[in-house]
């Protein structure tokens, strides 16, 4: 079955960077795109970006452009989301999610990774 | 960017009654709309895709309709296990965008 295992919780200081990993299993990694979504405390879901795991093509939200980088290691069937210049407002649970195919809806979700930004 | 607007923000419904949630897109997204159910402490779950198709594992009391800019999710005969925040999301244009969510509570 399709599964995702995300890396553990992180605590970072303002200005630092964080990388969250998402290990996929149960399907052919390069046949489906991966999205990243976050939820800050008391807030709704926010789409951050997307990567075509076959071609490496990426899309990002305008708000996060320049600070977020999504990559993959296809040999490890793992996707990564790096967020730089962290601010307190980046404190959130970060989710990876697999697309239905390449550019549709989010069909399978990881369990989430809490990133806390605090001085 | 397409803005998704959900209403109401919170919906209190008695058990067994019907909950009606709305989602509006700032421009036409044809039928490229998904609904997600999000319970506290859990990952969101895909509930509806392509505007009206129910995802695996959800009972028939969840129905959805709409196209263009106006979409509706209906939960009939509401049960305690349906308490959650429901989000709509468009996948017609980049960037993908979510609505701000509707919290469904038991009255």
mmCIF file of C-alpha atoms in Angstrom:
data_model
loop_
_atom_site.group_PDB
_atom_site.id
_atom_site.type_symbol
_atom_site.label_atom_id
_atom_site.label_comp_id
_atom_site.label_asym_id
_atom_site.label_seq_id
_atom_site.Cartn_x
_atom_site.Cartn_y
_atom_site.Cartn_z
ATOM 1 C CA UNK A 1 0.000 0.000 0.000
ATOM 2 C CA UNK A 2 1.024 3.587 -0.556
ATOM 3 C CA UNK A 3 2.867 4.965 2.474
ATOM 4 C CA UNK A 4 4.873 7.994 3.381
ATOM 5 C CA UNK A 5 7.221 8.342 6.308
ATOM 6 C CA UNK A 6 8.190 11.896 7.106
ATOM 7 C CA UNK A 7 11.159 12.976 9.184
ATOM 8 C CA UNK A 8 10.787 13.905 12.823
ATOM 9 C CA UNK A 9 9.904 17.169 14.520
ATOM 10 C CA UNK A 10 12.364 20.030 14.293
ATOM 11 C CA UNK A 11 13.058 23.086 16.406
ATOM 12 C CA UNK A 12 14.914 25.863 14.651
ATOM 13 C CA UNK A 13 15.982 29.405 15.392
ATOM 14 C CA UNK A 14 14.837 32.352 13.275
ATOM 15 C CA UNK A 15 16.996 32.761 10.194
ATOM 16 C CA UNK A 16 17.954 29.105 10.036
ATOM 17 C CA UNK A 17 16.920 26.543 7.428
ATOM 18 C CA UNK A 18 15.077 23.262 7.801
ATOM 19 C CA UNK A 19 14.738 20.241 5.558
ATOM 20 C CA UNK A 20 11.823 17.847 5.901
ATOM 21 C CA UNK A 21 12.020 14.482 4.168
ATOM 22 C CA UNK A 22 9.222 12.255 2.900
ATOM 23 C CA UNK A 23 10.080 8.614 2.168
ATOM 24 C CA UNK A 24 7.580 6.994 -0.214
ATOM 25 C CA UNK A 25 6.805 3.304 -0.655
ATOM 26 C CA UNK A 26 4.176 1.084 -2.217
ATOM 27 C CA UNK A 27 4.228 2.548 -5.724
ATOM 28 C CA UNK A 28 6.564 3.589 -8.533
ATOM 29 C CA UNK A 29 7.997 6.851 -7.233
ATOM 30 C CA UNK A 30 8.591 8.570 -10.574
ATOM 31 C CA UNK A 31 5.069 8.015 -11.879
ATOM 32 C CA UNK A 32 3.388 10.429 -9.461
ATOM 33 C CA UNK A 33 4.055 14.003 -8.431
ATOM 34 C CA UNK A 34 4.539 15.147 -4.843
ATOM 35 C CA UNK A 35 3.049 18.233 -3.200
ATOM 36 C CA UNK A 36 3.974 19.963 0.042
ATOM 37 C CA UNK A 37 1.325 21.585 2.233
ATOM 38 C CA UNK A 38 1.522 23.156 5.658
ATOM 39 C CA UNK A 39 -0.822 24.088 8.482
ATOM 40 C CA UNK A 40 0.176 26.729 11.000
ATOM 41 C CA UNK A 41 -1.421 26.631 14.465
ATOM 42 C CA UNK A 42 -5.053 27.658 14.251
ATOM 43 C CA UNK A 43 -4.802 28.223 10.520
ATOM 44 C CA UNK A 44 -5.947 26.406 7.408
ATOM 45 C CA UNK A 45 -4.074 24.346 4.852
ATOM 46 C CA UNK A 46 -1.556 26.202 2.694
ATOM 47 C CA UNK A 47 -0.163 24.750 -0.522
ATOM 48 C CA UNK A 48 3.595 25.296 -0.768
ATOM 49 C CA UNK A 49 4.774 23.610 -3.912
ATOM 50 C CA UNK A 50 4.904 20.603 -6.261
ATOM 51 C CA UNK A 51 7.480 18.511 -8.022
ATOM 52 C CA UNK A 52 7.179 16.219 -11.012
ATOM 53 C CA UNK A 53 9.256 13.328 -9.703
ATOM 54 C CA UNK A 54 10.051 12.154 -13.238
ATOM 55 C CA UNK A 55 11.235 15.379 -14.858
ATOM 56 C CA UNK A 56 12.122 17.402 -11.765
ATOM 57 C CA UNK A 57 9.884 20.275 -12.883
ATOM 58 C CA UNK A 58 8.707 22.320 -9.920
ATOM 59 C CA UNK A 59 6.015 24.843 -9.059
ATOM 60 C CA UNK A 60 5.899 26.987 -5.910
ATOM 61 C CA UNK A 61 3.418 29.300 -4.302
ATOM 62 C CA UNK A 62 4.246 32.950 -4.913
ATOM 63 C CA UNK A 63 4.374 33.561 -1.180
ATOM 64 C CA UNK A 64 7.053 30.908 -0.664
ATOM 65 C CA UNK A 65 9.005 31.450 -3.890
ATOM 66 C CA UNK A 66 12.626 32.057 -3.097
ATOM 67 C CA UNK A 67 12.536 30.472 0.344
ATOM 68 C CA UNK A 68 11.268 26.967 -0.400
ATOM 69 C CA UNK A 69 13.036 24.332 -2.457
ATOM 70 C CA UNK A 70 11.546 20.938 -3.256
ATOM 71 C CA UNK A 71 13.807 18.154 -4.453
ATOM 72 C CA UNK A 72 13.779 14.401 -4.805
ATOM 73 C CA UNK A 73 16.198 11.510 -4.599
ATOM 74 C CA UNK A 74 14.589 8.985 -6.903
ATOM 75 C CA UNK A 75 16.983 6.208 -5.915
ATOM 76 C CA UNK A 76 15.838 6.653 -2.329
ATOM 77 C CA UNK A 77 12.175 7.302 -3.315
ATOM 78 C CA UNK A 78 12.316 10.354 -1.079
ATOM 79 C CA UNK A 79 11.137 13.918 -1.509
ATOM 80 C CA UNK A 80 12.565 16.854 0.399
ATOM 81 C CA UNK A 81 11.266 20.290 1.283
ATOM 82 C CA UNK A 82 13.834 22.852 2.378
ATOM 83 C CA UNK A 83 12.663 26.130 3.869
ATOM 84 C CA UNK A 84 15.203 28.875 4.478
ATOM 85 C CA UNK A 85 15.281 32.167 6.390
ATOM 86 C CA UNK A 86 12.866 30.751 8.915
ATOM 87 C CA UNK A 87 10.512 33.058 10.772
ATOM 88 C CA UNK A 88 8.183 32.409 13.687
ATOM 89 C CA UNK A 89 5.290 32.387 11.191
ATOM 90 C CA UNK A 90 6.791 29.276 9.600
ATOM 91 C CA UNK A 91 5.924 27.262 12.704
ATOM 92 C CA UNK A 92 3.562 24.655 11.284
ATOM 93 C CA UNK A 93 2.938 21.019 10.518
ATOM 94 C CA UNK A 94 4.366 20.243 7.096
ATOM 95 C CA UNK A 95 2.792 17.504 4.995
ATOM 96 C CA UNK A 96 3.923 15.765 1.857
ATOM 97 C CA UNK A 97 1.201 14.355 -0.343
ATOM 98 C CA UNK A 98 1.124 12.312 -3.535
ATOM 99 C CA UNK A 99 -0.811 13.467 -6.536
ATOM 100 C CA UNK A 100 -3.361 11.276 -8.302
ATOM 101 C CA UNK A 101 -0.979 11.339 -11.252
ATOM 102 C CA UNK A 102 1.142 14.365 -12.089
ATOM 103 C CA UNK A 103 -0.950 17.515 -11.651
ATOM 104 C CA UNK A 104 -4.266 16.762 -10.035
ATOM 105 C CA UNK A 105 -5.478 16.481 -6.455
ATOM 106 C CA UNK A 106 -3.671 15.204 -3.374
ATOM 107 C CA UNK A 107 -4.594 11.568 -3.010
ATOM 108 C CA UNK A 108 -2.268 10.211 -0.319
ATOM 109 C CA UNK A 109 -0.798 12.185 2.574
ATOM 110 C CA UNK A 110 2.152 11.784 4.898
ATOM 111 C CA UNK A 111 1.676 11.972 8.640
ATOM 112 C CA UNK A 112 3.073 15.465 8.942
ATOM 113 C CA UNK A 113 6.194 16.977 10.504
ATOM 114 C CA UNK A 114 6.053 19.716 13.113
ATOM 115 C CA UNK A 115 8.562 22.492 12.566
ATOM 116 C CA UNK A 116 8.834 24.984 15.394
ATOM 117 C CA UNK A 117 10.697 28.253 14.883
ATOM 118 C CA UNK A 118 11.629 29.874 18.151
ATOM 119 C CA UNK A 119 14.489 31.868 19.559
ATOM 120 C CA UNK B 1 -3.834 33.190 -8.283
ATOM 121 C CA UNK B 2 -7.305 31.699 -7.886
ATOM 122 C CA UNK B 3 -8.839 32.570 -4.540
ATOM 123 C CA UNK B 4 -11.070 29.944 -2.961
ATOM 124 C CA UNK B 5 -13.675 31.218 -0.533
ATOM 125 C CA UNK B 6 -15.546 28.861 1.782
ATOM 126 C CA UNK B 7 -18.655 29.542 3.807
ATOM 127 C CA UNK B 8 -19.608 29.428 6.520
ATOM 128 C CA UNK B 9 -16.474 29.404 8.664
ATOM 129 C CA UNK B 10 -18.200 27.243 11.266
ATOM 130 C CA UNK B 11 -21.301 25.088 10.972
ATOM 131 C CA UNK B 12 -23.106 23.631 14.005
ATOM 132 C CA UNK B 13 -25.440 20.832 13.064
ATOM 133 C CA UNK B 14 -27.544 18.470 15.147
ATOM 134 C CA UNK B 15 -26.855 14.753 14.778
ATOM 135 C CA UNK B 16 -28.911 13.352 11.941
ATOM 136 C CA UNK B 17 -29.362 16.716 10.241
ATOM 137 C CA UNK B 18 -27.776 17.939 7.013
ATOM 138 C CA UNK B 19 -24.679 20.112 6.711
ATOM 139 C CA UNK B 20 -24.260 22.213 3.574
ATOM 140 C CA UNK B 21 -20.831 23.693 2.866
ATOM 141 C CA UNK B 22 -20.065 26.135 0.074
ATOM 142 C CA UNK B 23 -16.910 26.857 -1.878
ATOM 143 C CA UNK B 24 -16.515 29.608 -4.443
ATOM 144 C CA UNK B 25 -13.640 30.140 -6.865
ATOM 145 C CA UNK B 26 -12.586 33.607 -7.989
ATOM 146 C CA UNK B 27 -12.623 32.379 -11.607
ATOM 147 C CA UNK B 28 -13.863 29.308 -13.383
ATOM 148 C CA UNK B 29 -12.073 26.086 -12.484
ATOM 149 C CA UNK B 30 -14.470 23.906 -14.523
ATOM 150 C CA UNK B 31 -14.825 20.779 -12.350
ATOM 151 C CA UNK B 32 -11.283 20.623 -11.021
ATOM 152 C CA UNK B 33 -12.156 20.812 -7.360
ATOM 153 C CA UNK B 34 -11.336 18.539 -4.464
ATOM 154 C CA UNK B 35 -12.672 18.447 -0.928
ATOM 155 C CA UNK B 36 -10.601 17.207 2.011
ATOM 156 C CA UNK B 37 -11.643 16.168 5.493
ATOM 157 C CA UNK B 38 -9.181 17.131 8.234
ATOM 158 C CA UNK B 39 -9.536 15.881 11.793
ATOM 159 C CA UNK B 40 -7.308 17.128 14.631
ATOM 160 C CA UNK B 41 -4.044 15.238 14.945
ATOM 161 C CA UNK B 42 -4.522 13.444 11.644
ATOM 162 C CA UNK B 43 -3.425 14.034 8.080
ATOM 163 C CA UNK B 44 -6.075 15.438 5.757
ATOM 164 C CA UNK B 45 -7.987 12.884 3.683
ATOM 165 C CA UNK B 46 -9.226 13.266 0.138
ATOM 166 C CA UNK B 47 -13.027 13.215 0.292
ATOM 167 C CA UNK B 48 -14.239 14.389 -3.134
ATOM 168 C CA UNK B 49 -12.424 14.824 -6.449
ATOM 169 C CA UNK B 50 -13.403 16.238 -9.831
ATOM 170 C CA UNK B 51 -16.129 18.216 -8.109
ATOM 171 C CA UNK B 52 -18.497 15.363 -7.327
ATOM 172 C CA UNK B 53 -16.777 11.962 -7.118
ATOM 173 C CA UNK B 54 -16.503 10.438 -3.674
ATOM 174 C CA UNK B 55 -13.118 9.030 -2.693
ATOM 175 C CA UNK B 56 -12.635 5.502 -1.451
ATOM 176 C CA UNK B 57 -13.720 4.877 2.118
ATOM 177 C CA UNK B 58 -16.356 7.586 2.493
ATOM 178 C CA UNK B 59 -20.042 6.726 2.868
ATOM 179 C CA UNK B 60 -22.773 7.889 0.468
ATOM 180 C CA UNK B 61 -24.009 10.528 2.923
ATOM 181 C CA UNK B 62 -21.184 12.697 1.570
ATOM 182 C CA UNK B 63 -22.225 14.219 -1.743
ATOM 183 C CA UNK B 64 -20.879 17.146 -3.726
ATOM 184 C CA UNK B 65 -21.819 19.119 -6.788
ATOM 185 C CA UNK B 66 -20.898 22.179 -8.777
ATOM 186 C CA UNK B 67 -18.817 23.436 -11.649
ATOM 187 C CA UNK B 68 -17.330 26.689 -12.816
ATOM 188 C CA UNK B 69 -17.101 28.838 -9.717
ATOM 189 C CA UNK B 70 -19.715 27.469 -7.315
ATOM 190 C CA UNK B 71 -19.414 24.185 -5.446
ATOM 191 C CA UNK B 72 -21.316 22.551 -2.604
ATOM 192 C CA UNK B 73 -20.505 19.711 -0.233
ATOM 193 C CA UNK B 74 -23.456 18.118 1.550
ATOM 194 C CA UNK B 75 -23.213 15.841 4.541
ATOM 195 C CA UNK B 76 -26.551 14.131 5.133
ATOM 196 C CA UNK B 77 -27.540 12.563 8.425
ATOM 197 C CA UNK B 78 -24.528 14.061 10.213
ATOM 198 C CA UNK B 79 -22.755 11.771 12.628
ATOM 199 C CA UNK B 80 -20.296 12.512 15.427
ATOM 200 C CA UNK B 81 -17.429 11.050 13.395
ATOM 201 C CA UNK B 82 -17.996 13.723 10.721
ATOM 202 C CA UNK B 83 -16.743 16.480 13.037
ATOM 203 C CA UNK B 84 -13.769 17.944 11.179
ATOM 204 C CA UNK B 85 -12.607 20.881 9.121
ATOM 205 C CA UNK B 86 -13.448 20.570 5.441
ATOM 206 C CA UNK B 87 -11.301 22.270 2.816
ATOM 207 C CA UNK B 88 -11.869 22.778 -0.872
ATOM 208 C CA UNK B 89 -8.912 22.990 -3.236
ATOM 209 C CA UNK B 90 -8.681 23.860 -6.919
ATOM 210 C CA UNK B 91 -6.325 22.083 -9.289
ATOM 211 C CA UNK B 92 -7.231 23.976 -12.435
ATOM 212 C CA UNK B 93 -4.421 26.538 -12.242
ATOM 213 C CA UNK B 94 -1.032 27.041 -10.653
ATOM 214 C CA UNK B 95 -0.532 27.709 -7.853
ATOM 215 C CA UNK B 96 -2.910 25.235 -6.302
ATOM 216 C CA UNK B 97 -4.996 26.959 -3.652
ATOM 217 C CA UNK B 98 -7.134 25.907 -0.721
ATOM 218 C CA UNK B 99 -10.148 27.557 0.786
ATOM 219 C CA UNK B 100 -9.828 28.664 4.388
ATOM 220 C CA UNK B 101 -11.924 25.736 5.610
ATOM 221 C CA UNK B 102 -15.313 25.130 7.199
ATOM 222 C CA UNK B 103 -15.372 23.665 10.684
ATOM 223 C CA UNK B 104 -18.293 21.268 11.192
ATOM 224 C CA UNK B 105 -19.409 20.833 14.783
ATOM 225 C CA UNK B 106 -22.115 18.843 16.493
ATOM 226 C CA UNK B 107 -24.818 21.005 18.022
#
